[in-house]
Amino acid sequence: MTASSSGPLSPPMEPGAIIGILGGGQLGRMTALAAARLGYPCHIYTDEQDSPASQVAAKTIVAAYTDEAALAAFAKDVAVVTFEFENIPEITAATLARHVVVRPGPRCLAIAQDRLREKDFLNGIGAPTAPYRRVTSVQDLTHALRDLGRPAVLKTARLGYDGKGQVMIDGNMKPAAAWKAMGAAEGVLEGFVDFEREISVIVARAPDGTWAAFDPVENRHVHHVLDTTIAPAAIPRDLADKAIGTARHIAEQLDLVGLLAVEMFVTREGGILINELAPRPHNSGHWTMDACVTSQFEQFVRAICGLPLGSPARHADAVMKNLLGDEVLRWREILAEPAAKLHLYGKKEPRPGRKMGHVTRLLPRKDQQG
Ligand code: AMP
């Protein structure tokens, strides 16, 4: 048994205890809905008015993430704090951790919110990534490009997601132009991976060290944003087992309590390279809401409350499609499809590229047909 870094082993939280969630987006919303089913009200802490999560939560505090008095007041009423995005200031997690158990702990956040720290950590525990270099100037970038070759991908070390702060450097682009386009003081240059496909694994880990993983899925991106998830990924069993084993190893080395999504590239040689970690529910796990015995959100709640983990077994195959921007206007057609499950996030304006909802289309399990 492994004790959690976020505090000594504590008894399971009784239904009725309050879960605090930092962040008011759709991941917080779907977590609050799953928590409500198990009898746990949620309090949301966000800097946004009328957020998707606040629409379904028992209470919302709207304040800056660095407002120590507001954070202390939020912590006073809740039994555990978690977060639905990792880019919260370190001071926020540290302040909260003085008052209440934070799961996953501040160390997981610190690693996952900085690409450089994340890559150093991963390589340090034998989980390989694409080759990379830290760059803090055009000169560094010029040297790093010489080392890694072209094409390469320049990313901001911090605050990057969905391809934001990312520059693809092809054969012609001048280092100075790439540096300017990235627009940050610290970056990571990554060798370009000519991958066969992208997959992800979501693993849950409880305070007593027990764990459970969902089947690996394939993710297709459009303009760097997740568009479609195919469950399960069409990969050989031994590769699926390796992907799950790698995700489990990372969760254990992070001493994570909660959920960890591990995005991976499958190389043309059949190997795995880790692209990114997210210590929270993940867009590529939305299909589990309709196709698994336990959804990623319920599993997340079980893990952070110290409850037994649920079965991650898949009872159907599934294809999850994000509804970005105006795609949400097709809600009526989608509802008319017999095997489609629609989820809308309560966002008012369908701005281009904004995640408005998703639809999961269920299919019979291929491996049980015939
Ligand atoms: P990220 O924000 O790091 O998850 O990147 C978003 C997407 O950009 C990934 O899902 C890939 O499709 C692509 N990408 C990122 N890094 C690389 C890389 N080193 N080589 C090839 N494609 C990449």
Tab-separated table of C-alpha atoms and ligand atoms in Angstrom:
chain	number	residue	atom	x	y	z
A	1	MET	CA	0.000	0.000	0.000
A	2	THR	CA	1.210	3.457	-0.864
A	3	ALA	CA	0.320	6.486	1.209
A	4	SER	CA	-0.693	9.536	-0.770
A	5	SER	CA	1.564	12.568	-0.898
A	6	SER	CA	-1.518	14.689	-0.312
A	7	GLY	CA	-1.867	13.571	3.285
A	8	PRO	CA	-1.939	10.482	5.469
A	9	LEU	CA	-4.452	7.804	4.477
A	10	SER	CA	-7.789	9.212	5.492
A	11	PRO	CA	-11.098	7.336	5.804
A	12	PRO	CA	-13.461	7.467	2.825
A	13	MET	CA	-15.536	10.633	2.649
A	14	GLU	CA	-19.118	10.049	3.714
A	15	PRO	CA	-21.801	10.995	1.168
A	16	GLY	CA	-22.927	14.510	2.024
A	17	ALA	CA	-19.360	15.777	2.459
A	18	ILE	CA	-18.572	18.607	0.068
A	19	ILE	CA	-16.088	18.411	-2.817
A	20	GLY	CA	-14.370	21.648	-3.830
A	21	ILE	CA	-13.448	22.035	-7.506
A	22	LEU	CA	-11.113	24.697	-8.842
A	23	GLY	CA	-12.276	25.731	-12.285
A	24	GLY	CA	-15.732	26.181	-13.728
A	25	GLY	CA	-15.522	24.545	-17.174
A	26	GLN	CA	-17.218	21.485	-18.620
A	27	LEU	CA	-14.889	19.064	-16.827
A	28	GLY	CA	-15.964	20.564	-13.504
A	29	ARG	CA	-19.581	20.416	-14.622
A	30	MET	CA	-19.454	16.718	-15.516
A	31	THR	CA	-17.538	15.959	-12.300
A	32	ALA	CA	-20.182	17.779	-10.233
A	33	LEU	CA	-22.947	15.808	-11.971
A	34	ALA	CA	-21.190	12.494	-11.229
A	35	ALA	CA	-20.538	13.582	-7.624
A	36	ALA	CA	-24.206	14.474	-7.140
A	37	ARG	CA	-25.198	10.937	-8.153
A	38	LEU	CA	-23.018	9.574	-5.363
A	39	GLY	CA	-24.441	12.063	-2.860
A	40	TYR	CA	-21.621	14.626	-2.781
A	41	PRO	CA	-22.455	18.305	-3.368
A	42	CYS	CA	-19.747	20.361	-5.096
A	43	HIS	CA	-18.550	23.895	-4.508
A	44	ILE	CA	-16.911	25.547	-7.513
A	45	TYR	CA	-14.133	28.139	-7.280
A	46	THR	CA	-13.697	30.046	-10.519
A	47	ASP	CA	-12.790	33.481	-11.806
A	48	GLU	CA	-15.632	33.336	-14.355
A	49	GLN	CA	-19.290	34.357	-13.950
A	50	ASP	CA	-22.000	31.851	-14.992
A	51	SER	CA	-19.559	29.038	-15.724
A	52	PRO	CA	-20.719	25.623	-17.017
A	53	ALA	CA	-19.891	23.980	-13.659
A	54	SER	CA	-21.623	26.587	-11.527
A	55	GLN	CA	-24.921	25.840	-13.295
A	56	VAL	CA	-24.996	22.369	-11.695
A	57	ALA	CA	-23.125	22.993	-8.409
A	58	ALA	CA	-24.420	23.623	-4.905
A	59	LYS	CA	-22.360	26.816	-4.551
A	60	THR	CA	-19.916	28.918	-6.548
A	61	ILE	CA	-17.272	31.332	-5.358
A	62	VAL	CA	-16.207	33.762	-8.074
A	63	ALA	CA	-12.812	35.250	-7.197
A	64	ALA	CA	-9.262	35.476	-8.492
A	65	TYR	CA	-7.165	32.290	-8.171
A	66	THR	CA	-4.670	34.259	-6.099
A	67	ASP	CA	-7.199	35.683	-3.607
A	68	GLU	CA	-5.942	34.031	-0.411
A	69	ALA	CA	-8.905	35.102	1.734
A	70	ALA	CA	-11.426	33.756	-0.779
A	71	LEU	CA	-9.427	30.508	-1.104
A	72	ALA	CA	-9.387	30.071	2.684
A	73	ALA	CA	-13.168	30.642	2.853
A	74	PHE	CA	-13.694	28.091	0.061
A	75	ALA	CA	-11.441	25.539	1.809
A	76	LYS	CA	-13.296	25.927	5.126
A	77	ASP	CA	-16.504	24.318	3.814
A	78	VAL	CA	-15.105	21.427	1.777
A	79	ALA	CA	-13.655	18.017	2.688
A	80	VAL	CA	-11.332	17.751	-0.313
A	81	VAL	CA	-10.224	20.066	-3.106
A	82	THR	CA	-9.512	19.047	-6.659
A	83	PHE	CA	-9.154	20.916	-9.940
A	84	GLU	CA	-10.441	20.585	-13.471
A	85	PHE	CA	-7.505	22.276	-15.196
A	86	GLU	CA	-3.830	22.237	-14.292
A	87	ASN	CA	-2.847	25.778	-15.176
A	88	ILE	CA	-3.743	27.222	-11.806
A	89	PRO	CA	-1.047	29.258	-10.067
A	90	GLU	CA	1.195	27.184	-7.781
A	91	ILE	CA	0.422	29.612	-4.962
A	92	THR	CA	-3.263	28.652	-5.237
A	93	ALA	CA	-2.648	24.952	-4.653
A	94	ALA	CA	-0.109	25.685	-1.926
A	95	THR	CA	-2.527	28.039	-0.124
A	96	LEU	CA	-5.343	25.502	-0.289
A	97	ALA	CA	-3.092	22.644	0.840
A	98	ARG	CA	-2.513	24.530	4.133
A	99	HIS	CA	-6.234	24.263	4.914
A	100	VAL	CA	-7.539	21.082	3.283
A	101	VAL	CA	-6.518	17.888	1.459
A	102	VAL	CA	-5.791	18.665	-2.206
A	103	ARG	CA	-6.028	15.710	-4.597
A	104	PRO	CA	-4.031	15.294	-6.756
A	105	GLY	CA	-1.368	17.018	-4.658
A	106	PRO	CA	0.487	20.234	-5.551
A	107	ARG	CA	3.518	18.262	-6.846
A	108	CYS	CA	1.426	16.676	-9.640
A	109	LEU	CA	0.192	20.122	-10.623
A	110	ALA	CA	3.694	21.602	-10.603
A	111	ILE	CA	4.932	18.847	-12.927
A	112	ALA	CA	1.948	18.815	-15.295
A	113	GLN	CA	1.765	22.576	-15.796
A	114	ASP	CA	5.301	22.927	-17.062
A	115	ARG	CA	6.251	21.019	-20.215
A	116	LEU	CA	9.933	21.065	-19.363
A	117	ARG	CA	9.495	19.769	-15.820
A	118	GLU	CA	7.067	17.188	-17.185
A	119	LYS	CA	9.504	15.922	-19.808
A	120	ASP	CA	12.410	15.838	-17.334
A	121	PHE	CA	10.222	13.901	-14.891
A	122	LEU	CA	9.024	11.428	-17.543
A	123	ASN	CA	12.485	10.683	-18.876
A	124	GLY	CA	13.749	10.392	-15.304
A	125	ILE	CA	11.294	7.543	-14.621
A	126	GLY	CA	11.958	5.757	-17.906
A	127	ALA	CA	8.847	6.976	-19.754
A	128	PRO	CA	10.214	8.183	-23.098
A	129	THR	CA	9.194	11.416	-24.856
A	130	ALA	CA	10.231	12.957	-28.166
A	131	PRO	CA	13.758	14.419	-27.965
A	132	TYR	CA	13.596	17.977	-26.574
A	133	ARG	CA	15.669	20.980	-25.564
A	134	ARG	CA	14.971	23.899	-23.247
A	135	VAL	CA	15.232	27.204	-25.109
A	136	THR	CA	15.265	30.705	-23.664
A	137	SER	CA	16.585	32.727	-26.607
A	138	VAL	CA	16.847	32.740	-30.404
A	139	GLN	CA	20.441	31.577	-29.977
A	140	ASP	CA	19.354	28.575	-27.881
A	141	LEU	CA	16.726	27.793	-30.490
A	142	THR	CA	19.274	27.914	-33.310
A	143	HIS	CA	21.505	25.427	-31.440
A	144	ALA	CA	18.571	23.197	-30.528
A	145	LEU	CA	17.395	23.091	-34.154
A	146	ARG	CA	20.876	22.029	-35.174
A	147	ASP	CA	20.750	19.219	-32.581
A	148	LEU	CA	17.237	17.956	-33.236
A	149	GLY	CA	16.882	18.745	-36.948
A	150	ARG	CA	13.790	19.893	-38.840
A	151	PRO	CA	10.864	19.737	-38.762
A	152	ALA	CA	10.556	20.464	-35.069
A	153	VAL	CA	7.858	21.857	-32.812
A	154	LEU	CA	8.444	24.842	-30.532
A	155	LYS	CA	6.088	25.051	-27.545
A	156	THR	CA	5.780	27.440	-24.625
A	157	ALA	CA	6.983	25.764	-21.441
A	158	ARG	CA	3.924	26.927	-19.516
A	159	LEU	CA	0.259	27.683	-20.116
A	160	GLY	CA	0.018	25.810	-23.400
A	161	TYR	CA	-2.973	23.683	-24.355
A	162	ASP	CA	-4.858	22.712	-27.507
A	163	GLY	CA	-1.908	23.772	-29.654
A	164	LYS	CA	-1.816	27.309	-28.217
A	165	GLY	CA	1.706	28.734	-28.039
A	166	GLN	CA	2.910	26.092	-30.513
A	167	VAL	CA	4.949	26.697	-33.661
A	168	MET	CA	5.778	24.089	-36.264
A	169	ILE	CA	9.259	24.828	-37.617
A	170	ASP	CA	9.683	23.462	-41.124
A	171	GLY	CA	12.696	23.569	-43.416
A	172	ASN	CA	12.478	27.280	-44.229
A	173	MET	CA	11.357	29.039	-41.090
A	174	LYS	CA	13.941	31.310	-39.503
A	175	PRO	CA	14.595	30.703	-35.773
A	176	ALA	CA	13.894	34.379	-35.004
A	177	ALA	CA	10.468	34.176	-36.669
A	178	ALA	CA	9.584	30.987	-34.747
A	179	TRP	CA	10.740	32.528	-31.480
A	180	LYS	CA	8.573	35.595	-32.067
A	181	ALA	CA	5.559	33.488	-33.048
A	182	MET	CA	5.806	31.441	-29.834
A	183	GLY	CA	5.811	34.662	-27.790
A	184	ALA	CA	7.090	33.377	-24.412
A	185	ALA	CA	10.328	33.761	-22.453
A	186	GLU	CA	10.872	30.013	-22.073
A	187	GLY	CA	10.108	27.275	-24.542
A	188	VAL	CA	10.694	23.617	-25.327
A	189	LEU	CA	11.835	22.527	-28.768
A	190	GLU	CA	10.611	19.023	-29.585
A	191	GLY	CA	11.691	16.793	-32.410
A	192	PHE	CA	8.777	16.201	-34.780
A	193	VAL	CA	7.258	12.740	-34.314
A	194	ASP	CA	6.016	11.181	-37.534
A	195	PHE	CA	3.486	9.160	-35.566
A	196	GLU	CA	1.263	6.376	-36.799
A	197	ARG	CA	-1.534	7.482	-34.491
A	198	GLU	CA	-2.210	9.298	-31.244
A	199	ILE	CA	-3.669	7.433	-28.299
A	200	SER	CA	-4.428	8.169	-24.674
A	201	VAL	CA	-4.909	6.196	-21.506
A	202	ILE	CA	-6.826	7.405	-18.472
A	203	VAL	CA	-5.828	5.794	-15.198
A	204	ALA	CA	-7.378	6.322	-11.779
A	205	ARG	CA	-5.462	5.859	-8.550
A	206	ALA	CA	-6.932	5.760	-5.050
A	207	PRO	CA	-5.268	6.872	-1.783
A	208	ASP	CA	-4.447	3.226	-0.941
A	209	GLY	CA	-2.564	2.811	-4.232
A	210	THR	CA	-5.203	0.724	-6.018
A	211	TRP	CA	-5.636	1.694	-9.647
A	212	ALA	CA	-7.863	1.096	-12.665
A	213	ALA	CA	-7.440	2.113	-16.298
A	214	PHE	CA	-9.853	2.583	-19.156
A	215	ASP	CA	-9.090	0.995	-22.514
A	216	PRO	CA	-6.628	3.016	-24.625
A	217	VAL	CA	-8.391	5.156	-27.227
A	218	GLU	CA	-7.330	6.786	-30.474
A	219	ASN	CA	-7.536	10.571	-30.714
A	220	ARG	CA	-7.819	12.561	-33.926
A	221	HIS	CA	-7.034	16.277	-33.773
A	222	VAL	CA	-8.048	19.060	-36.127
A	223	HIS	CA	-5.953	22.249	-35.877
A	224	HIS	CA	-4.332	20.790	-32.715
A	225	VAL	CA	-7.719	20.478	-30.965
A	226	LEU	CA	-9.239	17.081	-30.188
A	227	ASP	CA	-11.997	16.377	-32.697
A	228	THR	CA	-12.777	12.670	-32.361
A	229	THR	CA	-11.987	9.854	-29.947
A	230	ILE	CA	-12.349	6.256	-31.087
A	231	ALA	CA	-12.817	3.681	-28.337
A	232	PRO	CA	-11.064	1.343	-28.212
A	233	ALA	CA	-7.941	2.219	-30.222
A	234	ALA	CA	-7.324	-0.307	-32.990
A	235	ILE	CA	-3.927	-1.386	-31.658
A	236	PRO	CA	-2.519	-4.826	-30.809
A	237	ARG	CA	-3.245	-6.132	-27.303
A	238	ASP	CA	0.409	-6.061	-26.255
A	239	LEU	CA	0.677	-2.389	-27.215
A	240	ALA	CA	-2.530	-1.596	-25.308
A	241	ASP	CA	-1.102	-3.386	-22.258
A	242	LYS	CA	2.152	-1.477	-22.600
A	243	ALA	CA	0.272	1.846	-22.818
A	244	ILE	CA	-1.736	1.006	-19.696
A	245	GLY	CA	1.398	-0.164	-17.858
A	246	THR	CA	3.155	3.098	-18.738
A	247	ALA	CA	0.209	5.212	-17.528
A	248	ARG	CA	0.074	3.230	-14.283
A	249	HIS	CA	3.822	3.649	-13.752
A	250	ILE	CA	3.560	7.420	-14.246
A	251	ALA	CA	0.605	7.688	-11.823
A	252	GLU	CA	2.550	5.712	-9.222
A	253	GLN	CA	5.704	7.778	-9.640
A	254	LEU	CA	3.624	10.962	-9.265
A	255	ASP	CA	2.007	9.415	-6.169
A	256	LEU	CA	-1.194	10.602	-7.799
A	257	VAL	CA	-4.591	10.402	-6.133
A	258	GLY	CA	-7.252	11.084	-8.711
A	259	LEU	CA	-7.213	10.698	-12.450
A	260	LEU	CA	-4.339	10.936	-14.905
A	261	ALA	CA	-4.713	11.198	-18.677
A	262	VAL	CA	-1.579	10.262	-20.613
A	263	GLU	CA	-1.450	11.341	-24.257
A	264	MET	CA	0.911	9.220	-26.327
A	265	PHE	CA	2.227	8.943	-29.853
A	266	VAL	CA	2.401	5.457	-31.371
A	267	THR	CA	5.474	5.514	-33.585
A	268	ARG	CA	5.706	3.831	-36.981
A	269	GLU	CA	7.977	1.232	-35.337
A	270	GLY	CA	5.187	0.362	-32.881
A	271	GLY	CA	6.750	2.105	-29.877
A	272	ILE	CA	5.214	4.645	-27.514
A	273	LEU	CA	6.338	8.210	-26.769
A	274	ILE	CA	4.566	10.312	-24.154
A	275	ASN	CA	3.285	13.656	-25.421
A	276	GLU	CA	1.460	15.140	-22.463
A	277	LEU	CA	0.027	14.495	-18.998
A	278	ALA	CA	-3.212	15.859	-17.566
A	279	PRO	CA	-3.842	15.039	-13.862
A	280	ARG	CA	-7.641	15.356	-14.148
A	281	PRO	CA	-10.564	14.137	-16.282
A	282	HIS	CA	-9.793	14.510	-19.967
A	283	ASN	CA	-11.689	15.178	-23.157
A	284	SER	CA	-10.531	11.815	-24.531
A	285	GLY	CA	-12.388	10.099	-21.665
A	286	HIS	CA	-15.846	11.534	-22.322
A	287	TRP	CA	-16.898	8.358	-24.140
A	288	THR	CA	-16.714	6.474	-20.824
A	289	MET	CA	-19.884	8.291	-19.655
A	290	ASP	CA	-21.960	6.236	-22.057
A	291	ALA	CA	-19.866	3.170	-22.860
A	292	CYS	CA	-18.333	2.022	-19.553
A	293	VAL	CA	-19.632	0.631	-16.277
A	294	THR	CA	-18.005	3.583	-14.464
A	295	SER	CA	-17.407	6.923	-16.204
A	296	GLN	CA	-14.134	8.820	-15.865
A	297	PHE	CA	-15.985	11.439	-13.797
A	298	GLU	CA	-17.428	8.932	-11.348
A	299	GLN	CA	-14.014	7.247	-11.125
A	300	PHE	CA	-12.424	10.619	-10.387
A	301	VAL	CA	-14.918	11.276	-7.578
A	302	ARG	CA	-14.360	7.778	-6.175
A	303	ALA	CA	-10.576	8.266	-6.199
A	304	ILE	CA	-10.475	11.676	-4.530
A	305	CYS	CA	-13.090	10.660	-1.928
A	306	GLY	CA	-11.153	7.496	-1.015
A	307	LEU	CA	-13.961	5.176	-2.185
A	308	PRO	CA	-13.365	1.828	-3.891
A	309	LEU	CA	-12.677	2.385	-7.595
A	310	GLY	CA	-15.401	1.264	-9.999
A	311	SER	CA	-15.066	-1.133	-12.909
A	312	PRO	CA	-13.692	0.605	-16.010
A	313	ALA	CA	-15.097	-2.209	-18.217
A	314	ARG	CA	-16.355	-1.119	-21.632
A	315	HIS	CA	-19.808	-2.429	-22.540
A	316	ALA	CA	-19.895	-0.822	-26.014
A	317	ASP	CA	-17.492	0.536	-28.574
A	318	ALA	CA	-17.854	4.271	-29.048
A	319	VAL	CA	-16.902	7.247	-31.169
A	320	MET	CA	-16.902	10.588	-29.351
A	321	LYS	CA	-17.091	13.754	-31.473
A	322	ASN	CA	-16.536	17.168	-29.934
A	323	LEU	CA	-19.087	19.793	-30.914
A	324	LEU	CA	-16.943	22.856	-31.581
A	325	GLY	CA	-18.478	26.268	-32.238
A	326	ASP	CA	-21.446	26.114	-34.612
A	327	GLU	CA	-21.370	22.301	-34.744
A	328	VAL	CA	-23.553	22.464	-31.663
A	329	LEU	CA	-26.410	23.842	-33.746
A	330	ARG	CA	-26.944	20.274	-35.002
A	331	TRP	CA	-28.244	19.206	-31.571
A	332	ARG	CA	-31.723	18.433	-32.896
A	333	GLU	CA	-30.456	16.053	-35.625
A	334	ILE	CA	-28.138	14.360	-33.123
A	335	LEU	CA	-30.985	13.771	-30.687
A	336	ALA	CA	-32.884	11.994	-33.462
A	337	GLU	CA	-30.105	9.394	-33.863
A	338	PRO	CA	-30.930	6.274	-31.859
A	339	ALA	CA	-27.378	5.410	-30.781
A	340	ALA	CA	-26.141	8.958	-30.144
A	341	LYS	CA	-25.766	10.398	-26.654
A	342	LEU	CA	-25.668	14.198	-26.586
A	343	HIS	CA	-23.944	16.227	-23.872
A	344	LEU	CA	-24.166	20.026	-23.880
A	345	TYR	CA	-22.149	22.231	-21.560
A	346	GLY	CA	-24.541	25.150	-21.050
A	347	LYS	CA	-22.287	27.681	-22.813
A	348	LYS	CA	-24.199	30.547	-24.357
A	349	GLU	CA	-22.033	31.706	-27.270
A	350	PRO	CA	-20.847	29.168	-29.871
A	351	ARG	CA	-17.598	31.000	-30.698
A	352	PRO	CA	-15.424	29.306	-33.390
A	353	GLY	CA	-13.437	26.411	-31.919
A	354	ARG	CA	-15.152	26.637	-28.515
A	355	LYS	CA	-16.016	23.274	-26.945
A	356	MET	CA	-19.821	23.527	-26.682
A	357	GLY	CA	-20.623	19.873	-26.093
A	358	HIS	CA	-19.929	16.401	-27.410
A	359	VAL	CA	-21.788	13.455	-28.855
A	360	THR	CA	-20.913	9.821	-28.219
A	361	ARG	CA	-22.140	7.317	-30.775
A	362	LEU	CA	-22.364	3.797	-29.390
A	363	LEU	CA	-21.513	0.718	-31.448
A	364	PRO	CA	-21.610	-2.995	-30.624
A	365	ARG	CA	-18.306	-4.277	-29.180
A	366	LYS	CA	-16.337	-5.632	-32.142
A	367	ASP	CA	-14.437	-8.148	-30.040
A	368	GLN	CA	-17.703	-9.727	-28.851
A	369	GLN	CA	-19.431	-10.013	-32.223
A	370	GLY	CA	-19.815	-13.029	-34.256
B	1	AMP	P1	-0.002	19.342	-27.410
B	1	AMP	O1	-0.615	20.694	-27.113
B	1	AMP	O2	1.410	19.236	-27.004
B	1	AMP	O3	-0.853	18.214	-26.897
B	1	AMP	O4	-0.052	19.183	-28.996
B	1	AMP	C1	-1.247	19.201	-29.719
B	1	AMP	C2	-1.128	18.291	-30.945
B	1	AMP	O5	-0.056	18.753	-31.804
B	1	AMP	C3	-0.763	16.870	-30.606
B	1	AMP	O6	-1.886	16.139	-30.200
B	1	AMP	C4	-0.171	16.414	-31.943
B	1	AMP	O7	-1.196	16.153	-32.891
B	1	AMP	C5	0.613	17.639	-32.396
B	1	AMP	N1	2.004	17.567	-31.894
B	1	AMP	C6	2.454	18.061	-30.734
B	1	AMP	N2	3.774	17.801	-30.543
B	1	AMP	C7	4.177	17.103	-31.630
B	1	AMP	C8	5.436	16.532	-32.027
B	1	AMP	N3	6.558	16.634	-31.282
B	1	AMP	N4	5.474	15.867	-33.214
B	1	AMP	C9	4.360	15.747	-33.989
B	1	AMP	N5	3.159	16.293	-33.656
B	1	AMP	C10	3.046	16.952	-32.500
